[in-house]
């Protein structure tokens, strides 16, 4: 029994390490966009490690099938929410910090705070919500 | 369709021969059935199916490898005393089309090393990504392009 202790605990330790670095990254990185990198990537793998360790500890088939479902949805939804947060912040005019202080760092989109792009994104969002019957068309 | 049916049938036959129909025997039978279909893909006419499954497996393996690489890269930057973040916004021209593949690409991009998807261009011809800790815009583009190639193989565009 104790021989397997390390196999069970290692994924939890690795997962906890990545979640810790995510927290450190969110505190240390300079702006919303770079913080999103830390929170989306590191939390996804970190929580995957913790879930895997828990499944090993419970050690029955149901735990592993639930683990697979949880991971699938986590991998699909976490980066999409980062995408939406970054896009909303950018279109509403939050300037990203660019470059490493020695020049460089281009913005190839260049739509920062542009009113027409904001309006288009809003119209698109409203259209989707109306299609789903969540808001009145208008 | 035909390939998927064959494969499920072979999995079921395997489970019946073992005399125990459970998730484990069905899954094992499905894998063995897939190997048989791969061997006889020409004569059975299931080339498209085996190629599709192969491409999906390639996508998953490559994505998991990139995910681990992305996390180590990001963890090192979070712990580095003076990380060289070099943030930039990069335009990645795309060949991929369709709502679902593009949504998947935007989602997977968020888990690749150093990139988070920001927006699609209005004509959906390119994806804008925020890159962090990449040496050049070209490196960020390569990262997204590699995943796009895998997705193209899965949807059968390449």
PDB file of C-alpha atoms in Angstrom:
ATOM      1  CA  UNK A   1       0.000   0.000   0.000  1.00  0.00           C
ATOM      2  CA  UNK A   2       2.681   2.465   1.005  1.00  0.00           C
ATOM      3  CA  UNK A   3       4.663   1.629  -2.117  1.00  0.00           C
ATOM      4  CA  UNK A   4       2.049   3.484  -4.123  1.00  0.00           C
ATOM      5  CA  UNK A   5       1.998   6.548  -1.893  1.00  0.00           C
ATOM      6  CA  UNK A   6       4.556   8.336  -4.082  1.00  0.00           C
ATOM      7  CA  UNK A   7       2.648   7.511  -7.290  1.00  0.00           C
ATOM      8  CA  UNK A   8      -0.485   9.020  -5.744  1.00  0.00           C
ATOM      9  CA  UNK A   9       1.151  12.070  -4.263  1.00  0.00           C
ATOM     10  CA  UNK A  10       3.486  13.052  -7.103  1.00  0.00           C
ATOM     11  CA  UNK A  11       0.728  14.390  -9.446  1.00  0.00           C
ATOM     12  CA  UNK A  12      -0.751  16.406  -6.550  1.00  0.00           C
ATOM     13  CA  UNK A  13       2.668  17.883  -5.726  1.00  0.00           C
ATOM     14  CA  UNK A  14       3.364  18.791  -9.365  1.00  0.00           C
ATOM     15  CA  UNK A  15      -0.149  20.222  -9.751  1.00  0.00           C
ATOM     16  CA  UNK A  16       0.179  22.283  -6.590  1.00  0.00           C
ATOM     17  CA  UNK A  17       3.546  23.595  -7.819  1.00  0.00           C
ATOM     18  CA  UNK A  18       2.001  24.834 -11.090  1.00  0.00           C
ATOM     19  CA  UNK A  19      -0.968  26.428  -9.288  1.00  0.00           C
ATOM     20  CA  UNK A  20       1.516  28.186  -6.980  1.00  0.00           C
ATOM     21  CA  UNK A  21       3.504  29.520  -9.931  1.00  0.00           C
ATOM     22  CA  UNK A  22       0.204  30.671 -11.481  1.00  0.00           C
ATOM     23  CA  UNK A  23      -0.503  32.737  -8.356  1.00  0.00           C
ATOM     24  CA  UNK A  24       3.056  34.137  -8.387  1.00  0.00           C
ATOM     25  CA  UNK A  25       2.732  34.936 -12.081  1.00  0.00           C
ATOM     26  CA  UNK A  26      -0.592  36.730 -11.609  1.00  0.00           C
ATOM     27  CA  UNK A  27       0.985  38.901  -8.902  1.00  0.00           C
ATOM     28  CA  UNK A  28       4.265  39.573 -10.715  1.00  0.00           C
ATOM     29  CA  UNK A  29       3.313  40.013 -14.384  1.00  0.00           C
ATOM     30  CA  UNK A  30       2.791  43.629 -15.430  1.00  0.00           C
ATOM     31  CA  UNK A  31      -0.604  43.780 -17.157  1.00  0.00           C
ATOM     32  CA  UNK A  32      -3.910  41.977 -17.640  1.00  0.00           C
ATOM     33  CA  UNK A  33      -2.813  40.247 -20.857  1.00  0.00           C
ATOM     34  CA  UNK A  34       0.354  38.690 -19.438  1.00  0.00           C
ATOM     35  CA  UNK A  35      -1.496  37.706 -16.249  1.00  0.00           C
ATOM     36  CA  UNK A  36      -4.031  35.839 -18.376  1.00  0.00           C
ATOM     37  CA  UNK A  37      -1.151  33.712 -19.710  1.00  0.00           C
ATOM     38  CA  UNK A  38      -0.304  32.641 -16.173  1.00  0.00           C
ATOM     39  CA  UNK A  39      -3.883  32.019 -15.063  1.00  0.00           C
ATOM     40  CA  UNK A  40      -5.045  30.104 -18.154  1.00  0.00           C
ATOM     41  CA  UNK A  41      -2.076  27.806 -18.831  1.00  0.00           C
ATOM     42  CA  UNK A  42      -0.711  27.136 -15.355  1.00  0.00           C
ATOM     43  CA  UNK A  43      -4.073  26.643 -13.637  1.00  0.00           C
ATOM     44  CA  UNK A  44      -5.212  24.195 -16.331  1.00  0.00           C
ATOM     45  CA  UNK A  45      -2.257  21.826 -15.966  1.00  0.00           C
ATOM     46  CA  UNK A  46      -1.993  22.429 -12.220  1.00  0.00           C
ATOM     47  CA  UNK A  47      -5.584  21.442 -11.533  1.00  0.00           C
ATOM     48  CA  UNK A  48      -5.211  18.502 -13.954  1.00  0.00           C
ATOM     49  CA  UNK A  49      -2.351  17.210 -11.797  1.00  0.00           C
ATOM     50  CA  UNK A  50      -4.355  17.589  -8.589  1.00  0.00           C
ATOM     51  CA  UNK A  51      -7.396  15.826 -10.103  1.00  0.00           C
ATOM     52  CA  UNK A  52      -5.172  13.006 -11.374  1.00  0.00           C
ATOM     53  CA  UNK A  53      -3.704  12.516  -7.901  1.00  0.00           C
ATOM     54  CA  UNK A  54      -7.191  12.439  -6.375  1.00  0.00           C
ATOM     55  CA  UNK A  55      -8.305   9.825  -8.947  1.00  0.00           C
ATOM     56  CA  UNK A  56      -5.270   7.674  -8.037  1.00  0.00           C
ATOM     57  CA  UNK A  57      -6.114   8.028  -4.351  1.00  0.00           C
ATOM     58  CA  UNK A  58      -9.778   7.009  -4.862  1.00  0.00           C
ATOM     59  CA  UNK A  59      -8.616   4.304  -7.276  1.00  0.00           C
ATOM     60  CA  UNK A  60     -11.883   3.210  -8.855  1.00  0.00           C
ATOM     61  CA  UNK A  61     -13.056   3.306 -12.456  1.00  0.00           C
ATOM     62  CA  UNK A  62     -15.764   5.943 -11.847  1.00  0.00           C
ATOM     63  CA  UNK A  63     -13.146   8.376 -10.535  1.00  0.00           C
ATOM     64  CA  UNK A  64     -11.153   8.071 -13.770  1.00  0.00           C
ATOM     65  CA  UNK A  65     -14.137   8.505 -16.101  1.00  0.00           C
ATOM     66  CA  UNK A  66     -15.196  11.615 -14.147  1.00  0.00           C
ATOM     67  CA  UNK A  67     -11.606  12.841 -14.295  1.00  0.00           C
ATOM     68  CA  UNK A  68     -11.648  12.509 -18.101  1.00  0.00           C
ATOM     69  CA  UNK A  69     -14.892  14.512 -18.344  1.00  0.00           C
ATOM     70  CA  UNK A  70     -13.632  17.225 -15.969  1.00  0.00           C
ATOM     71  CA  UNK A  71     -10.353  17.587 -17.878  1.00  0.00           C
ATOM     72  CA  UNK A  72     -12.121  17.741 -21.246  1.00  0.00           C
ATOM     73  CA  UNK A  73     -14.324  20.639 -20.142  1.00  0.00           C
ATOM     74  CA  UNK A  74     -11.458  22.357 -18.357  1.00  0.00           C
ATOM     75  CA  UNK A  75      -9.276  22.244 -21.495  1.00  0.00           C
ATOM     76  CA  UNK A  76     -12.124  23.597 -23.613  1.00  0.00           C
ATOM     77  CA  UNK A  77     -13.436  26.369 -21.344  1.00  0.00           C
ATOM     78  CA  UNK A  78     -10.468  27.872 -19.471  1.00  0.00           C
ATOM     79  CA  UNK A  79      -8.604  29.152 -22.557  1.00  0.00           C
ATOM     80  CA  UNK A  80     -11.844  30.396 -24.135  1.00  0.00           C
ATOM     81  CA  UNK A  81     -12.625  32.536 -21.104  1.00  0.00           C
ATOM     82  CA  UNK A  82      -9.068  33.938 -21.277  1.00  0.00           C
ATOM     83  CA  UNK A  83      -9.700  34.705 -24.960  1.00  0.00           C
ATOM     84  CA  UNK A  84     -12.948  36.553 -24.179  1.00  0.00           C
ATOM     85  CA  UNK A  85     -11.477  38.517 -21.262  1.00  0.00           C
ATOM     86  CA  UNK A  86      -8.444  39.582 -23.341  1.00  0.00           C
ATOM     87  CA  UNK A  87     -10.613  40.594 -26.300  1.00  0.00           C
ATOM     88  CA  UNK A  88     -13.078  42.560 -24.177  1.00  0.00           C
ATOM     89  CA  UNK A  89     -10.259  44.415 -22.389  1.00  0.00           C
ATOM     90  CA  UNK A  90      -8.488  45.223 -25.663  1.00  0.00           C
ATOM     91  CA  UNK A  91     -11.546  46.438 -27.547  1.00  0.00           C
ATOM     92  CA  UNK A  92     -12.525  48.670 -24.646  1.00  0.00           C
ATOM     93  CA  UNK A  93      -9.141  50.366 -24.837  1.00  0.00           C
ATOM     94  CA  UNK A  94      -6.911  48.812 -22.172  1.00  0.00           C
ATOM     95  CA  UNK A  95      -3.437  49.250 -23.707  1.00  0.00           C
ATOM     96  CA  UNK A  96      -1.148  46.198 -23.472  1.00  0.00           C
ATOM     97  CA  UNK A  97       2.471  46.681 -22.403  1.00  0.00           C
ATOM     98  CA  UNK A  98       4.558  45.831 -25.464  1.00  0.00           C
ATOM     99  CA  UNK A  99       8.255  45.005 -25.978  1.00  0.00           C
ATOM    100  CA  UNK A 100      10.987  44.362 -23.441  1.00  0.00           C
ATOM    101  CA  UNK A 101      12.053  47.959 -22.900  1.00  0.00           C
ATOM    102  CA  UNK A 102      14.588  47.882 -25.759  1.00  0.00           C
ATOM    103  CA  UNK A 103      12.157  48.624 -28.542  1.00  0.00           C
ATOM    104  CA  UNK A 104      10.418  45.890 -30.511  1.00  0.00           C
ATOM    105  CA  UNK A 105       7.070  44.506 -29.409  1.00  0.00           C
ATOM    106  CA  UNK A 106       4.643  45.329 -32.171  1.00  0.00           C
ATOM    107  CA  UNK A 107       0.859  45.407 -32.123  1.00  0.00           C
ATOM    108  CA  UNK A 108      -0.070  43.855 -35.455  1.00  0.00           C
ATOM    109  CA  UNK A 109      -3.792  44.083 -34.698  1.00  0.00           C
ATOM    110  CA  UNK A 110      -3.766  47.819 -34.032  1.00  0.00           C
ATOM    111  CA  UNK A 111      -7.493  48.058 -33.284  1.00  0.00           C
ATOM    112  CA  UNK A 112      -7.010  49.298 -29.712  1.00  0.00           C
ATOM    113  CA  UNK A 113     -10.168  50.978 -28.487  1.00  0.00           C
ATOM    114  CA  UNK A 114     -11.389  51.490 -32.058  1.00  0.00           C
ATOM    115  CA  UNK A 115     -15.072  52.348 -31.760  1.00  0.00           C
ATOM    116  CA  UNK A 116     -16.219  50.483 -34.883  1.00  0.00           C
ATOM    117  CA  UNK A 117     -14.595  47.205 -33.790  1.00  0.00           C
ATOM    118  CA  UNK A 118     -16.129  47.548 -30.314  1.00  0.00           C
ATOM    119  CA  UNK A 119     -19.534  48.165 -31.864  1.00  0.00           C
ATOM    120  CA  UNK A 120     -19.118  45.195 -34.195  1.00  0.00           C
ATOM    121  CA  UNK A 121     -18.144  42.869 -31.332  1.00  0.00           C
ATOM    122  CA  UNK A 122     -21.137  44.123 -29.319  1.00  0.00           C
ATOM    123  CA  UNK A 123     -23.532  43.598 -32.224  1.00  0.00           C
ATOM    124  CA  UNK A 124     -22.138  40.093 -32.738  1.00  0.00           C
ATOM    125  CA  UNK A 125     -22.550  39.261 -29.036  1.00  0.00           C
ATOM    126  CA  UNK A 126     -26.111  40.629 -29.009  1.00  0.00           C
ATOM    127  CA  UNK A 127     -26.961  38.632 -32.133  1.00  0.00           C
ATOM    128  CA  UNK A 128     -25.713  35.402 -30.523  1.00  0.00           C
ATOM    129  CA  UNK A 129     -27.615  36.127 -27.306  1.00  0.00           C
ATOM    130  CA  UNK A 130     -30.779  36.868 -29.300  1.00  0.00           C
ATOM    131  CA  UNK A 131     -30.393  33.619 -31.237  1.00  0.00           C
ATOM    132  CA  UNK A 132     -30.249  31.774 -27.949  1.00  0.00           C
ATOM    133  CA  UNK A 133     -33.365  33.610 -26.802  1.00  0.00           C
ATOM    134  CA  UNK A 134     -31.493  35.210 -23.893  1.00  0.00           C
ATOM    135  CA  UNK A 135     -32.253  38.817 -24.865  1.00  0.00           C
ATOM    136  CA  UNK A 136     -34.919  40.522 -26.973  1.00  0.00           C
ATOM    137  CA  UNK A 137     -33.926  41.417 -30.508  1.00  0.00           C
ATOM    138  CA  UNK A 138     -33.462  45.133 -30.785  1.00  0.00           C
TER     139      UNK A 138
ATOM    140  CA  UNK B   1     -19.148   6.253 -41.038  1.00  0.00           C
ATOM    141  CA  UNK B   2     -18.498   2.752 -42.343  1.00  0.00           C
ATOM    142  CA  UNK B   3     -15.104   2.648 -40.648  1.00  0.00           C
ATOM    143  CA  UNK B   4     -16.561   3.729 -37.292  1.00  0.00           C
ATOM    144  CA  UNK B   5     -19.251   1.033 -37.554  1.00  0.00           C
ATOM    145  CA  UNK B   6     -16.690  -1.663 -38.393  1.00  0.00           C
ATOM    146  CA  UNK B   7     -14.521  -0.569 -35.514  1.00  0.00           C
ATOM    147  CA  UNK B   8     -17.361  -0.680 -32.953  1.00  0.00           C
ATOM    148  CA  UNK B   9     -18.418  -4.080 -34.290  1.00  0.00           C
ATOM    149  CA  UNK B  10     -14.872  -5.472 -33.933  1.00  0.00           C
ATOM    150  CA  UNK B  11     -14.705  -4.068 -30.395  1.00  0.00           C
ATOM    151  CA  UNK B  12     -18.006  -5.746 -29.505  1.00  0.00           C
ATOM    152  CA  UNK B  13     -16.875  -9.066 -31.028  1.00  0.00           C
ATOM    153  CA  UNK B  14     -13.663  -8.916 -28.980  1.00  0.00           C
ATOM    154  CA  UNK B  15     -15.639  -8.231 -25.786  1.00  0.00           C
ATOM    155  CA  UNK B  16     -18.046 -11.107 -26.547  1.00  0.00           C
ATOM    156  CA  UNK B  17     -15.136 -13.532 -27.128  1.00  0.00           C
ATOM    157  CA  UNK B  18     -13.659 -12.527 -23.790  1.00  0.00           C
ATOM    158  CA  UNK B  19     -17.092 -13.223 -22.308  1.00  0.00           C
ATOM    159  CA  UNK B  20     -17.264  -9.932 -20.441  1.00  0.00           C
ATOM    160  CA  UNK B  21     -18.849  -6.803 -21.927  1.00  0.00           C
ATOM    161  CA  UNK B  22     -17.436  -3.931 -19.912  1.00  0.00           C
ATOM    162  CA  UNK B  23     -15.904  -0.551 -20.585  1.00  0.00           C
ATOM    163  CA  UNK B  24     -12.425  -2.049 -20.390  1.00  0.00           C
ATOM    164  CA  UNK B  25     -12.937  -4.980 -22.769  1.00  0.00           C
ATOM    165  CA  UNK B  26     -14.840  -2.749 -25.230  1.00  0.00           C
ATOM    166  CA  UNK B  27     -12.061  -0.157 -25.180  1.00  0.00           C
ATOM    167  CA  UNK B  28      -9.375  -2.804 -25.672  1.00  0.00           C
ATOM    168  CA  UNK B  29     -11.427  -4.390 -28.471  1.00  0.00           C
ATOM    169  CA  UNK B  30     -11.827  -0.976 -30.099  1.00  0.00           C
ATOM    170  CA  UNK B  31      -8.036  -0.456 -30.107  1.00  0.00           C
ATOM    171  CA  UNK B  32      -7.374  -3.956 -31.517  1.00  0.00           C
ATOM    172  CA  UNK B  33     -10.174  -3.434 -34.064  1.00  0.00           C
ATOM    173  CA  UNK B  34      -8.560  -0.153 -35.079  1.00  0.00           C
ATOM    174  CA  UNK B  35      -5.213  -1.920 -35.666  1.00  0.00           C
ATOM    175  CA  UNK B  36      -6.966  -4.546 -37.830  1.00  0.00           C
ATOM    176  CA  UNK B  37      -8.734  -1.829 -39.836  1.00  0.00           C
ATOM    177  CA  UNK B  38      -5.395  -0.034 -40.304  1.00  0.00           C
ATOM    178  CA  UNK B  39      -3.820  -3.231 -41.665  1.00  0.00           C
ATOM    179  CA  UNK B  40      -6.656  -3.866 -44.146  1.00  0.00           C
ATOM    180  CA  UNK B  41      -7.684  -0.246 -44.779  1.00  0.00           C
ATOM    181  CA  UNK B  42      -7.447  -0.512 -48.601  1.00  0.00           C
ATOM    182  CA  UNK B  43      -9.461  -3.677 -49.063  1.00  0.00           C
ATOM    183  CA  UNK B  44     -12.105  -2.607 -46.528  1.00  0.00           C
ATOM    184  CA  UNK B  45     -12.307   0.920 -47.962  1.00  0.00           C
ATOM    185  CA  UNK B  46     -11.830   2.663 -44.599  1.00  0.00           C
ATOM    186  CA  UNK B  47      -8.763   4.758 -45.478  1.00  0.00           C
ATOM    187  CA  UNK B  48     -10.504   8.051 -44.621  1.00  0.00           C
ATOM    188  CA  UNK B  49     -11.572   6.717 -41.209  1.00  0.00           C
ATOM    189  CA  UNK B  50      -8.160   5.373 -40.155  1.00  0.00           C
ATOM    190  CA  UNK B  51      -6.480   8.563 -41.370  1.00  0.00           C
ATOM    191  CA  UNK B  52      -8.987  10.682 -39.395  1.00  0.00           C
ATOM    192  CA  UNK B  53      -8.395   8.739 -36.175  1.00  0.00           C
ATOM    193  CA  UNK B  54      -4.622   8.858 -36.755  1.00  0.00           C
ATOM    194  CA  UNK B  55      -4.750  12.627 -37.240  1.00  0.00           C
ATOM    195  CA  UNK B  56      -6.861  13.042 -34.072  1.00  0.00           C
ATOM    196  CA  UNK B  57      -4.361  10.981 -32.081  1.00  0.00           C
ATOM    197  CA  UNK B  58      -1.549  13.118 -33.524  1.00  0.00           C
ATOM    198  CA  UNK B  59      -3.371  16.289 -32.482  1.00  0.00           C
ATOM    199  CA  UNK B  60      -3.911  15.055 -28.916  1.00  0.00           C
ATOM    200  CA  UNK B  61      -0.316  13.857 -28.426  1.00  0.00           C
ATOM    201  CA  UNK B  62       1.204  17.013 -29.890  1.00  0.00           C
ATOM    202  CA  UNK B  63      -1.183  19.208 -27.873  1.00  0.00           C
ATOM    203  CA  UNK B  64      -0.343  17.463 -24.576  1.00  0.00           C
ATOM    204  CA  UNK B  65       3.404  17.794 -25.278  1.00  0.00           C
ATOM    205  CA  UNK B  66       2.970  21.508 -26.061  1.00  0.00           C
ATOM    206  CA  UNK B  67       0.820  21.965 -22.933  1.00  0.00           C
ATOM    207  CA  UNK B  68       3.562  20.582 -20.690  1.00  0.00           C
ATOM    208  CA  UNK B  69       6.190  22.691 -22.497  1.00  0.00           C
ATOM    209  CA  UNK B  70       3.974  25.796 -22.161  1.00  0.00           C
ATOM    210  CA  UNK B  71       3.561  25.268 -18.425  1.00  0.00           C
ATOM    211  CA  UNK B  72       7.277  24.776 -17.743  1.00  0.00           C
ATOM    212  CA  UNK B  73       8.046  27.856 -19.865  1.00  0.00           C
ATOM    213  CA  UNK B  74       5.436  29.935 -17.995  1.00  0.00           C
ATOM    214  CA  UNK B  75       6.447  28.630 -14.540  1.00  0.00           C
ATOM    215  CA  UNK B  76      10.103  29.517 -15.221  1.00  0.00           C
ATOM    216  CA  UNK B  77       9.063  33.037 -16.242  1.00  0.00           C
ATOM    217  CA  UNK B  78       6.900  33.472 -13.139  1.00  0.00           C
ATOM    218  CA  UNK B  79       9.817  32.438 -10.890  1.00  0.00           C
ATOM    219  CA  UNK B  80      12.618  34.187 -12.822  1.00  0.00           C
ATOM    220  CA  UNK B  81      13.998  37.250 -10.959  1.00  0.00           C
ATOM    221  CA  UNK B  82      13.966  39.404 -14.106  1.00  0.00           C
ATOM    222  CA  UNK B  83      11.866  37.558 -16.726  1.00  0.00           C
ATOM    223  CA  UNK B  84      12.224  38.643 -20.344  1.00  0.00           C
ATOM    224  CA  UNK B  85       8.513  38.862 -21.140  1.00  0.00           C
ATOM    225  CA  UNK B  86       8.753  40.779 -24.431  1.00  0.00           C
ATOM    226  CA  UNK B  87       4.961  40.987 -24.916  1.00  0.00           C
ATOM    227  CA  UNK B  88       3.648  41.583 -28.421  1.00  0.00           C
ATOM    228  CA  UNK B  89       0.508  41.170 -30.486  1.00  0.00           C
ATOM    229  CA  UNK B  90       1.048  39.018 -33.549  1.00  0.00           C
ATOM    230  CA  UNK B  91      -1.116  38.387 -36.584  1.00  0.00           C
ATOM    231  CA  UNK B  92      -1.240  34.733 -37.680  1.00  0.00           C
ATOM    232  CA  UNK B  93      -2.664  34.154 -41.193  1.00  0.00           C
ATOM    233  CA  UNK B  94      -4.903  31.067 -41.213  1.00  0.00           C
ATOM    234  CA  UNK B  95      -5.910  28.420 -43.741  1.00  0.00           C
ATOM    235  CA  UNK B  96      -8.374  26.744 -41.353  1.00  0.00           C
ATOM    236  CA  UNK B  97     -12.083  27.404 -41.928  1.00  0.00           C
ATOM    237  CA  UNK B  98     -15.394  26.701 -40.191  1.00  0.00           C
ATOM    238  CA  UNK B  99     -16.863  27.723 -36.829  1.00  0.00           C
ATOM    239  CA  UNK B 100     -15.943  24.640 -34.800  1.00  0.00           C
ATOM    240  CA  UNK B 101     -12.331  24.229 -36.023  1.00  0.00           C
ATOM    241  CA  UNK B 102     -11.652  27.952 -35.501  1.00  0.00           C
ATOM    242  CA  UNK B 103     -13.170  27.861 -31.988  1.00  0.00           C
ATOM    243  CA  UNK B 104     -10.996  24.842 -31.190  1.00  0.00           C
ATOM    244  CA  UNK B 105      -7.908  26.619 -32.535  1.00  0.00           C
ATOM    245  CA  UNK B 106      -8.619  29.751 -30.456  1.00  0.00           C
ATOM    246  CA  UNK B 107      -9.133  27.545 -27.409  1.00  0.00           C
ATOM    247  CA  UNK B 108      -6.008  25.413 -27.928  1.00  0.00           C
ATOM    248  CA  UNK B 109      -3.923  28.548 -28.643  1.00  0.00           C
ATOM    249  CA  UNK B 110      -4.543  29.645 -25.054  1.00  0.00           C
ATOM    250  CA  UNK B 111      -2.710  26.526 -23.840  1.00  0.00           C
ATOM    251  CA  UNK B 112       0.265  26.681 -26.239  1.00  0.00           C
ATOM    252  CA  UNK B 113       3.653  28.066 -25.124  1.00  0.00           C
ATOM    253  CA  UNK B 114       3.556  31.847 -24.928  1.00  0.00           C
ATOM    254  CA  UNK B 115       0.321  32.601 -26.777  1.00  0.00           C
ATOM    255  CA  UNK B 116      -3.228  33.670 -25.880  1.00  0.00           C
ATOM    256  CA  UNK B 117      -5.774  34.253 -28.649  1.00  0.00           C
ATOM    257  CA  UNK B 118      -7.104  37.823 -28.794  1.00  0.00           C
ATOM    258  CA  UNK B 119      -9.402  38.035 -31.833  1.00  0.00           C
ATOM    259  CA  UNK B 120     -10.122  36.907 -35.365  1.00  0.00           C
ATOM    260  CA  UNK B 121      -9.907  39.431 -38.185  1.00  0.00           C
ATOM    261  CA  UNK B 122     -13.363  40.403 -39.535  1.00  0.00           C
ATOM    262  CA  UNK B 123     -12.915  38.155 -42.595  1.00  0.00           C
ATOM    263  CA  UNK B 124     -11.667  35.304 -40.326  1.00  0.00           C
ATOM    264  CA  UNK B 125      -8.531  35.096 -42.439  1.00  0.00           C
ATOM    265  CA  UNK B 126      -6.191  35.542 -39.494  1.00  0.00           C
ATOM    266  CA  UNK B 127      -5.977  35.212 -35.736  1.00  0.00           C
ATOM    267  CA  UNK B 128      -4.459  37.886 -33.495  1.00  0.00           C
ATOM    268  CA  UNK B 129      -2.574  36.438 -30.530  1.00  0.00           C
ATOM    269  CA  UNK B 130      -0.909  38.025 -27.516  1.00  0.00           C
ATOM    270  CA  UNK B 131       2.572  36.497 -27.231  1.00  0.00           C
ATOM    271  CA  UNK B 132       4.619  36.388 -24.027  1.00  0.00           C
ATOM    272  CA  UNK B 133       8.238  35.301 -23.627  1.00  0.00           C
ATOM    273  CA  UNK B 134       8.729  34.641 -27.334  1.00  0.00           C
ATOM    274  CA  UNK B 135      11.945  35.776 -29.022  1.00  0.00           C
ATOM    275  CA  UNK B 136      10.283  36.915 -32.233  1.00  0.00           C
ATOM    276  CA  UNK B 137       6.892  37.316 -33.874  1.00  0.00           C
ATOM    277  CA  UNK B 138       7.912  34.457 -36.170  1.00  0.00           C
ATOM    278  CA  UNK B 139       8.315  32.069 -33.210  1.00  0.00           C
ATOM    279  CA  UNK B 140       4.805  32.896 -31.980  1.00  0.00           C
ATOM    280  CA  UNK B 141       3.372  32.376 -35.463  1.00  0.00           C
ATOM    281  CA  UNK B 142       5.115  28.980 -35.772  1.00  0.00           C
ATOM    282  CA  UNK B 143       3.587  27.810 -32.493  1.00  0.00           C
ATOM    283  CA  UNK B 144       0.023  28.528 -33.661  1.00  0.00           C
ATOM    284  CA  UNK B 145       0.669  27.294 -37.233  1.00  0.00           C
ATOM    285  CA  UNK B 146       1.849  23.903 -35.957  1.00  0.00           C
ATOM    286  CA  UNK B 147      -1.448  23.349 -34.109  1.00  0.00           C
ATOM    287  CA  UNK B 148      -3.375  24.622 -37.156  1.00  0.00           C
ATOM    288  CA  UNK B 149      -1.674  21.975 -39.333  1.00  0.00           C
ATOM    289  CA  UNK B 150      -2.823  19.231 -36.952  1.00  0.00           C
ATOM    290  CA  UNK B 151      -6.402  20.588 -37.000  1.00  0.00           C
ATOM    291  CA  UNK B 152      -6.341  20.783 -40.814  1.00  0.00           C
ATOM    292  CA  UNK B 153      -5.378  17.113 -40.951  1.00  0.00           C
ATOM    293  CA  UNK B 154      -8.271  16.229 -38.607  1.00  0.00           C
ATOM    294  CA  UNK B 155     -10.923  18.124 -40.594  1.00  0.00           C
ATOM    295  CA  UNK B 156      -9.470  16.656 -43.793  1.00  0.00           C
ATOM    296  CA  UNK B 157      -8.402  19.907 -45.427  1.00  0.00           C
ATOM    297  CA  UNK B 158      -4.849  18.674 -45.969  1.00  0.00           C
TER     298      UNK B 158
END
